[in-house]
Protein backbone atom coordinates (compact mmCIF):
# COMPACT_ATOMS: atom_id res chain seq x y z
CA UNK A 1 0.00 0.00 0.00
CA UNK A 2 1.51 3.32 -0.96
CA UNK A 3 1.73 6.43 1.14
CA UNK A 4 -1.21 8.85 0.68
CA UNK A 5 0.09 12.21 1.83
CA UNK A 6 -3.21 13.97 1.07
CA UNK A 7 -5.02 11.60 3.42
CA UNK A 8 -2.30 12.07 6.05
CA UNK A 9 -2.48 15.87 5.82
CA UNK A 10 -6.24 15.87 6.35
CA UNK A 11 -5.61 14.90 9.99
CA UNK A 12 -3.50 18.01 10.72
CA UNK A 13 -5.60 21.09 11.56
CA UNK A 14 -2.44 23.22 11.65
CA UNK A 15 -1.86 22.70 7.93
CA UNK A 16 -5.08 24.44 6.93
CA UNK A 17 -7.25 23.12 4.11
CA UNK A 18 -6.97 22.82 0.34
CA UNK A 19 -8.98 26.09 0.04
CA UNK A 20 -7.03 27.92 2.71
CA UNK A 21 -3.59 26.32 2.94
CA UNK A 22 -1.46 27.15 5.94
CA UNK A 23 2.30 27.51 6.02
CA UNK A 24 4.58 24.93 4.41
CA UNK A 25 6.21 23.45 7.50
CA UNK A 26 9.89 22.58 7.11
CA UNK A 27 10.43 23.18 10.81
CA UNK A 28 9.71 19.56 11.79
CA UNK A 29 13.25 18.89 13.08
CA UNK A 30 12.50 21.56 15.69
CA UNK A 31 9.08 20.14 16.47
CA UNK A 32 6.42 18.53 14.31
CA UNK A 33 2.76 19.46 13.88
CA UNK A 34 0.25 17.17 15.55
CA UNK A 35 -2.69 15.26 14.10
CA UNK A 36 -6.14 15.77 15.57
CA UNK A 37 -5.99 12.27 17.09
CA UNK A 38 -3.16 13.45 19.36
CA UNK A 39 -4.98 16.66 20.32
CA UNK A 40 -8.13 14.65 21.08
CA UNK A 41 -6.23 12.15 23.21
CA UNK A 42 -4.71 14.98 25.25
CA UNK A 43 -8.07 16.73 25.62
CA UNK A 44 -9.85 13.47 26.52
CA UNK A 45 -7.53 12.97 29.48
CA UNK A 46 -8.03 16.54 30.65
CA UNK A 47 -11.79 16.10 30.38
CA UNK A 48 -11.81 12.76 32.22
CA UNK A 49 -11.64 11.99 35.90
CA UNK A 50 -7.94 11.33 36.47
CA UNK A 51 -6.14 11.07 39.79
CA UNK A 52 -2.72 9.90 40.85
CA UNK A 53 -1.97 6.33 39.77
CA UNK A 54 -3.65 3.71 41.90
CA UNK A 55 -6.15 0.90 41.99
CA UNK A 56 -8.96 2.03 44.30
CA UNK A 57 -10.90 4.65 42.34
CA UNK A 58 -11.77 4.69 38.65
CA UNK A 59 -9.79 7.94 38.34
CA UNK A 60 -6.69 6.26 39.75
CA UNK A 61 -7.12 3.25 37.52
CA UNK A 62 -7.43 5.57 34.51
CA UNK A 63 -4.10 7.20 35.35
CA UNK A 64 -2.44 3.79 35.73
CA UNK A 65 -3.88 2.62 32.42
CA UNK A 66 -2.64 5.78 30.65
CA UNK A 67 0.91 5.21 31.90
CA UNK A 68 0.86 1.49 31.04
CA UNK A 69 -0.47 2.22 27.55
CA UNK A 70 2.23 4.82 26.92
CA UNK A 71 5.00 2.46 28.03
CA UNK A 72 3.60 -0.25 25.74
CA UNK A 73 3.39 2.19 22.82
CA UNK A 74 6.89 3.56 23.46
CA UNK A 75 8.25 0.01 23.55
CA UNK A 76 6.54 -0.81 20.25
CA UNK A 77 7.98 2.31 18.66
CA UNK A 78 11.60 1.47 19.43
CA UNK A 79 11.50 -2.32 19.85
CA UNK A 80 12.06 -2.06 23.59
CA UNK A 81 10.57 -3.50 26.76
CA UNK A 82 7.65 -1.54 28.30
CA UNK A 83 9.29 -2.01 31.71
CA UNK A 84 12.32 -0.12 30.41
CA UNK A 85 10.51 2.93 29.04
CA UNK A 86 11.16 6.06 31.11
CA UNK A 87 9.30 9.32 30.52
CA UNK A 88 10.55 12.79 31.35
CA UNK A 89 9.96 16.38 30.43
CA UNK A 90 12.40 16.33 27.50
CA UNK A 91 15.33 14.38 26.11
CA UNK A 92 17.62 17.04 27.59
CA UNK A 93 16.21 16.53 31.07
CA UNK A 94 16.42 12.73 30.82
CA UNK A 95 19.99 12.90 29.58
CA UNK A 96 21.04 15.19 32.43
CA UNK A 97 19.40 12.80 34.89
CA UNK A 98 21.08 9.74 33.40
CA UNK A 99 24.44 11.48 33.11
CA UNK A 100 24.39 12.41 36.81
CA UNK A 101 23.29 8.91 37.76
CA UNK A 102 25.87 7.09 35.64
CA UNK A 103 28.62 9.46 36.73
CA UNK A 104 28.19 8.36 40.35
CA UNK A 105 30.48 5.42 39.57
CA UNK A 106 33.00 7.39 37.47
CA UNK A 107 36.23 8.78 38.78
CA UNK A 108 39.70 9.94 37.72
CA UNK A 109 41.06 7.69 34.99
CA UNK A 110 37.63 6.91 33.61
CA UNK A 111 36.79 8.23 30.16
CA UNK A 112 33.63 9.35 28.39
CA UNK A 113 33.31 9.73 24.63
CA UNK A 114 31.16 12.44 23.05
CA UNK A 115 31.04 13.51 19.41
CA UNK A 116 31.24 16.83 17.59
CA UNK A 117 28.30 15.77 15.43
CA UNK A 118 25.84 15.60 18.31
CA UNK A 119 23.21 18.06 19.51
CA UNK A 120 24.41 19.66 22.73
CA UNK A 121 21.82 17.69 24.69
CA UNK A 122 23.93 14.58 24.09
CA UNK A 123 27.20 16.38 24.76
CA UNK A 124 27.06 18.86 27.62
CA UNK A 125 25.32 16.64 30.21
CA UNK A 126 28.12 14.08 29.73
CA UNK A 127 30.92 16.67 29.69
CA UNK A 128 29.63 18.31 32.87
CA UNK A 129 28.97 15.01 34.68
CA UNK A 130 32.40 13.66 33.69
CA UNK A 131 34.12 16.88 34.78
CA UNK A 132 32.33 16.81 38.15
CA UNK A 133 33.43 13.18 38.64
CA UNK A 134 37.05 13.89 37.65
CA UNK A 135 36.71 11.67 34.55
CA UNK A 136 38.23 12.54 31.16
CA UNK A 137 36.21 13.59 28.12
CA UNK A 138 37.34 12.33 24.71
CA UNK A 139 35.98 13.93 21.55
CA UNK A 140 35.17 12.01 18.38
CA UNK A 141 35.64 14.34 15.40
CA UNK A 142 33.73 14.13 12.12
CA UNK A 143 34.55 15.21 8.58
CA UNK A 144 32.84 18.55 7.85
CA UNK A 145 33.08 17.95 4.10
CA UNK A 146 30.84 14.91 4.26
CA UNK A 147 29.07 15.48 7.58
CA UNK A 148 29.89 11.86 8.38
CA UNK A 149 31.07 10.49 11.71
CA UNK A 150 32.71 7.13 11.04
CA UNK A 151 33.22 4.16 13.33
CA UNK A 152 36.96 4.88 13.11
CA UNK A 153 36.36 8.42 14.36
CA UNK A 154 34.86 6.90 17.50
CA UNK A 155 37.23 3.90 17.75
CA UNK A 156 40.20 6.32 17.74
CA UNK A 157 39.13 7.77 21.10
CA UNK A 158 38.03 4.54 22.78
CA UNK A 159 40.15 2.86 25.43
CA UNK A 160 39.83 0.18 28.07
CA UNK A 161 38.85 3.03 30.45
CA UNK A 162 35.90 4.25 28.37
CA UNK A 163 32.76 4.01 30.49
CA UNK A 164 30.28 5.52 28.07
CA UNK A 165 29.93 6.54 24.43
CA UNK A 166 27.27 9.15 23.67
CA UNK A 167 26.42 9.24 19.98
CA UNK A 168 23.59 10.45 17.81
CA UNK A 169 21.66 8.20 15.45
CA UNK A 170 21.20 11.18 13.13
CA UNK A 171 22.50 14.74 13.07
CA UNK A 172 19.74 17.29 13.57
CA UNK A 173 21.73 19.73 11.42
CA UNK A 174 22.92 17.62 8.51
CA UNK A 175 20.73 14.54 8.72
CA UNK A 176 23.79 12.31 8.46
CA UNK A 177 23.42 8.93 10.13
CA UNK A 178 26.43 7.40 11.86
CA UNK A 179 26.66 3.61 11.65
CA UNK A 180 25.39 3.18 15.20
CA UNK A 181 25.32 -0.66 15.23
CA UNK A 182 29.04 -0.84 14.38
CA UNK A 183 29.95 2.03 16.68
CA UNK A 184 28.02 0.38 19.51
CA UNK A 185 29.66 -3.00 18.90
CA UNK A 186 33.09 -1.35 19.00
CA UNK A 187 32.19 0.53 22.17
CA UNK A 188 30.88 -2.64 23.79
CA UNK A 189 34.12 -4.46 22.93
CA UNK A 190 35.91 -1.74 24.89
CA UNK A 191 33.54 -2.33 27.81
CA UNK A 192 31.61 0.92 27.44
CA UNK A 193 27.89 1.62 27.58
CA UNK A 194 26.28 3.35 24.62
CA UNK A 195 23.80 6.23 24.95
CA UNK A 196 22.10 7.00 21.64
CA UNK A 197 20.36 10.28 20.86
CA UNK A 198 17.44 9.18 18.73
CA UNK A 199 15.61 12.51 18.73
CA UNK A 200 16.20 13.33 15.07
CA UNK A 201 16.31 9.70 13.91
CA UNK A 202 13.06 8.37 15.42
CA UNK A 203 10.65 10.40 13.25
CA UNK A 204 12.25 9.04 10.08
CA UNK A 205 13.16 5.40 10.64
CA UNK A 206 11.86 2.13 12.04
CA UNK A 207 13.83 2.00 15.27
CA UNK A 208 15.16 -1.24 16.71
CA UNK A 209 17.16 -0.51 19.85
CA UNK A 210 18.62 -4.01 19.97
CA UNK A 211 19.81 -3.84 16.35
CA UNK A 212 21.29 -0.40 17.03
CA UNK A 213 23.12 -1.77 20.06
CA UNK A 214 21.87 1.13 22.19
CA UNK A 215 22.04 0.54 25.92
CA UNK A 216 20.07 3.77 26.30
CA UNK A 217 17.97 5.29 23.53
CA UNK A 218 16.47 8.74 24.05
CA UNK A 219 13.90 10.47 21.88
CA UNK A 220 11.21 13.17 22.01
CA UNK A 221 7.57 12.54 21.09
CA UNK A 222 7.10 16.15 19.98
CA UNK A 223 9.41 15.42 17.05
CA UNK A 224 7.25 12.49 15.91
CA UNK A 225 3.81 14.13 15.87
CA UNK A 226 3.25 13.86 19.63
CA UNK A 227 3.19 16.24 22.58
CA UNK A 228 6.16 17.86 24.30
CA UNK A 229 7.76 15.08 26.29
CA UNK A 230 10.96 13.03 26.46
CA UNK A 231 11.28 9.25 26.40
CA UNK A 232 14.14 6.88 27.10
CA UNK A 233 14.36 3.15 26.45
CA UNK A 234 16.76 0.77 28.17
CA UNK A 235 16.78 -2.83 29.31
CA UNK A 236 15.03 -3.10 32.70
CA UNK A 237 17.97 -5.15 34.04
CA UNK A 238 20.36 -2.30 33.24
CA UNK A 239 18.04 0.25 34.84
CA UNK A 240 17.91 -1.94 37.97
CA UNK A 241 21.67 -1.39 38.41
CA UNK A 242 21.37 2.40 38.47
CA UNK A 243 20.64 4.48 41.55
CA UNK A 244 19.41 7.99 40.72
CA UNK A 245 18.89 10.51 43.52
CA UNK A 246 15.22 10.32 44.37
CA UNK A 247 12.66 11.19 46.99
CA UNK A 248 12.43 8.65 49.81
CA UNK A 249 8.69 7.93 49.47
CA UNK A 250 8.70 7.68 45.65
CA UNK A 251 8.70 4.28 43.98
CA UNK A 252 12.03 2.48 43.75
CA UNK A 253 10.68 0.23 41.04
CA UNK A 254 12.01 0.33 37.49
CA UNK A 255 11.22 2.42 35.49
CA UNK A 256 9.39 4.66 38.02
CA UNK A 257 12.67 5.14 39.92
CA UNK A 258 13.78 7.52 37.14
CA UNK A 259 10.56 9.52 36.90
CA UNK A 260 10.45 12.43 39.28
CA UNK A 261 7.14 13.77 40.50
CA UNK A 262 3.83 13.05 38.81
CA UNK A 263 3.88 12.15 35.13
CA UNK A 264 1.97 14.35 32.63
CA UNK A 265 -0.85 11.90 31.90
CA UNK A 266 -2.31 13.99 29.10
CA UNK A 267 1.06 14.10 27.30
CA UNK A 268 1.47 10.35 27.78
CA UNK A 269 -1.93 9.72 26.21
CA UNK A 270 -0.96 12.05 23.36
CA UNK A 271 2.24 10.07 22.87
CA UNK A 272 0.32 6.81 22.62
CA UNK A 273 -1.98 8.44 20.06
CA UNK A 274 1.01 9.70 18.06
CA UNK A 275 2.53 6.22 17.95
CA UNK A 276 -0.82 4.72 16.94
CA UNK A 277 -1.07 7.38 14.24
CA UNK A 278 2.39 6.53 12.93
CA UNK A 279 1.47 2.83 12.93
CA UNK A 280 -1.56 3.67 10.79
CA UNK A 281 0.17 5.84 8.19
CA UNK A 282 -0.48 3.08 5.68
CA UNK A 283 -3.00 0.31 6.36
CA UNK A 284 -1.32 -2.97 7.32
CA UNK A 285 -2.26 -6.04 9.35
CA UNK A 286 -0.61 -7.35 12.49
CA UNK A 287 0.58 -5.99 15.80
CA UNK A 288 1.30 -2.30 16.31
CA UNK A 289 5.01 -3.03 15.97
CA UNK A 290 4.37 -4.87 12.68
CA UNK A 291 2.30 -1.96 11.43
CA UNK A 292 4.97 0.53 12.48
CA UNK A 293 7.49 -1.42 10.38
CA UNK A 294 5.29 -1.16 7.29
CA UNK A 295 4.25 2.45 7.87
CA UNK A 296 7.74 3.75 8.60
CA UNK A 297 9.16 2.04 5.54
CA UNK A 298 6.48 3.73 3.42
CA UNK A 299 7.12 7.03 5.22
CA UNK A 300 10.86 6.78 4.63
CA UNK A 301 10.22 6.25 0.92
CA UNK A 302 7.83 9.22 0.78
CA UNK A 303 10.29 11.47 2.59
CA UNK A 304 13.29 10.39 0.51
CA UNK A 305 11.43 11.11 -2.75
CA UNK A 306 10.69 14.64 -1.53
CA UNK A 307 14.26 15.01 -0.28
CA UNK A 308 15.56 14.18 -3.78
CA UNK A 309 13.17 16.76 -5.24
CA UNK A 310 14.40 19.33 -2.73
CA UNK A 311 18.08 18.44 -3.16
CA UNK A 312 18.00 18.54 -6.94
CA UNK A 313 15.94 21.73 -6.92
CA UNK A 314 18.43 23.46 -4.64
CA UNK A 315 21.36 22.10 -6.68
CA UNK A 316 19.98 23.91 -9.74
CA UNK A 317 19.97 27.26 -7.96
CA UNK A 318 23.32 29.01 -8.29
CA UNK A 319 24.45 30.64 -5.06
CA UNK A 320 22.82 27.96 -2.91
CA UNK A 321 25.32 25.89 -0.95
CA UNK A 322 24.22 22.71 0.76
CA UNK A 323 26.26 21.65 3.76
CA UNK A 324 27.39 18.09 4.35
CA UNK A 325 27.19 15.64 1.48
CA UNK A 326 23.71 15.61 -0.06
CA UNK A 327 24.55 12.46 -2.02
CA UNK A 328 24.76 10.40 1.17
CA UNK A 329 21.90 8.53 2.75
CA UNK A 330 20.52 10.74 5.48
CA UNK A 331 17.30 11.78 7.17
CA UNK A 332 15.19 14.12 5.01
CA UNK A 333 16.92 17.21 6.36
CA UNK A 334 18.83 19.74 4.31
CA UNK A 335 21.03 22.54 5.61
CA UNK A 336 21.87 25.33 3.20
CA UNK A 337 23.01 28.91 2.73
CA UNK A 338 22.28 31.43 -0.01
CA UNK A 339 25.22 33.53 -1.23
CA UNK A 340 24.93 37.17 -0.25
CA UNK A 341 21.83 36.68 1.92
CA UNK A 342 22.20 36.14 5.67
CA UNK A 343 20.51 32.92 6.84
CA UNK A 344 18.31 34.94 9.20
CA UNK A 345 17.18 36.99 6.21
CA UNK A 346 16.40 33.84 4.18
CA UNK A 347 14.39 32.56 7.15
CA UNK A 348 12.41 35.82 7.40
CA UNK A 349 11.81 36.14 3.66
CA UNK A 350 10.60 32.54 3.40
CA UNK A 351 8.33 33.04 6.41
CA UNK A 352 6.73 36.02 4.65
CA UNK A 353 5.82 33.65 1.82
CA UNK A 354 4.34 31.14 4.26
CA UNK A 355 7.33 28.81 4.21
CA UNK A 356 8.67 27.92 7.63
CA UNK A 357 12.35 26.95 7.35
CA UNK A 358 14.25 28.43 10.30
CA UNK A 359 17.88 29.47 10.35
CA UNK A 360 20.26 28.82 13.20
CA UNK A 361 22.57 26.24 14.65
CA UNK A 362 19.78 24.40 16.44
CA UNK A 363 21.81 23.60 19.57
CA UNK A 364 24.20 21.45 17.56
CA UNK A 365 26.82 23.71 19.10
CA UNK A 366 29.99 21.71 18.40
CA UNK A 367 28.80 20.60 14.98
CA UNK A 368 28.10 24.20 13.93
CA UNK A 369 31.62 25.20 15.00
CA UNK A 370 33.17 22.39 12.95
CA UNK A 371 31.09 23.46 9.94
CA UNK A 372 32.15 27.10 10.49
CA UNK A 373 28.57 28.34 10.78
CA UNK A 374 28.53 29.11 14.50
CA UNK A 375 28.00 32.85 13.95
CA UNK A 376 25.16 33.01 11.46
CA UNK A 377 23.98 29.43 11.29
CA UNK A 378 22.30 28.13 8.14
CA UNK A 379 18.78 27.44 6.92
CA UNK A 380 17.39 24.04 7.81
CA UNK A 381 14.58 22.41 5.84
CA UNK A 382 13.18 19.21 7.28
CA UNK A 383 10.65 16.99 5.57
CA UNK A 384 7.91 15.50 7.75
CA UNK A 385 5.11 12.95 7.29
CA UNK A 386 2.77 15.74 6.17
CA UNK A 387 5.15 17.39 3.68
CA UNK A 388 3.99 17.23 0.06
CA UNK A 389 5.41 18.13 -3.32
CA UNK A 390 3.68 21.49 -3.32
CA UNK A 391 5.43 22.40 -0.03
CA UNK A 392 8.77 21.62 -1.65
CA UNK A 393 7.86 23.72 -4.71
CA UNK A 394 6.94 26.62 -2.42
CA UNK A 395 10.30 26.37 -0.67
CA UNK A 396 12.24 26.17 -3.93
CA UNK A 397 10.33 29.13 -5.40
CA UNK A 398 11.01 31.12 -2.24
CA UNK A 399 14.74 30.43 -2.32
CA UNK A 400 14.93 31.11 -6.08
CA UNK A 401 13.31 34.52 -5.55
CA UNK A 402 15.93 35.45 -2.97
CA UNK A 403 19.13 34.99 -4.89
CA UNK A 404 21.19 38.09 -5.65
C1 LIG B 1 19.10 15.63 17.80
C2 LIG B 1 18.46 16.25 18.99
N1 LIG B 1 18.81 15.81 20.21
C3 LIG B 1 18.27 16.32 21.33
C4 LIG B 1 17.35 17.33 21.27
C5 LIG B 1 16.76 17.85 22.56
O1 LIG B 1 15.48 17.34 22.70
P1 LIG B 1 14.51 17.89 23.85
O2 LIG B 1 13.93 19.17 23.35
O3 LIG B 1 13.47 16.81 24.01
O4 LIG B 1 15.33 18.07 25.06
C6 LIG B 1 16.97 17.85 20.04
C7 LIG B 1 16.01 18.96 19.95
O5 LIG B 1 15.95 19.67 18.99
C8 LIG B 1 17.52 17.28 18.86
O6 LIG B 1 17.19 17.71 17.64
mmCIF file of C-alpha atoms in Angstrom, residues 6 32 50 60 82-83 116 130 132-133 138 145 164 167 183 210 214 216 228 250 291 299 306 318 322 337 358 384:
data_model
loop_
_atom_site.group_PDB
_atom_site.id
_atom_site.type_symbol
_atom_site.label_atom_id
_atom_site.label_comp_id
_atom_site.label_asym_id
_atom_site.label_seq_id
_atom_site.Cartn_x
_atom_site.Cartn_y
_atom_site.Cartn_z
ATOM 1 C CA UNK A 6 -3.214 13.968 1.073
ATOM 2 C CA UNK A 32 6.422 18.526 14.306
ATOM 3 C CA UNK A 50 -7.938 11.330 36.472
ATOM 4 C CA UNK A 60 -6.687 6.256 39.754
ATOM 5 C CA UNK A 82 7.649 -1.542 28.299
ATOM 6 C CA UNK A 83 9.286 -2.009 31.711
ATOM 7 C CA UNK A 116 31.242 16.829 17.588
ATOM 8 C CA UNK A 130 32.401 13.664 33.690
ATOM 9 C CA UNK A 132 32.326 16.809 38.152
ATOM 10 C CA UNK A 133 33.428 13.180 38.638
ATOM 11 C CA UNK A 138 37.335 12.328 24.715
ATOM 12 C CA UNK A 145 33.082 17.949 4.099
ATOM 13 C CA UNK A 164 30.284 5.518 28.073
ATOM 14 C CA UNK A 167 26.416 9.243 19.981
ATOM 15 C CA UNK A 183 29.955 2.034 16.677
ATOM 16 C CA UNK A 210 18.623 -4.014 19.966
ATOM 17 C CA UNK A 214 21.867 1.129 22.185
ATOM 18 C CA UNK A 216 20.071 3.767 26.297
ATOM 19 C CA UNK A 228 6.165 17.863 24.296
ATOM 20 C CA UNK A 250 8.702 7.680 45.646
ATOM 21 C CA UNK A 291 2.296 -1.958 11.427
ATOM 22 C CA UNK A 299 7.120 7.035 5.219
ATOM 23 C CA UNK A 306 10.687 14.635 -1.527
ATOM 24 C CA UNK A 318 23.318 29.009 -8.290
ATOM 25 C CA UNK A 322 24.220 22.714 0.758
ATOM 26 C CA UNK A 337 23.006 28.908 2.732
ATOM 27 C CA UNK A 358 14.248 28.429 10.295
ATOM 28 C CA UNK A 384 7.912 15.504 7.754
#
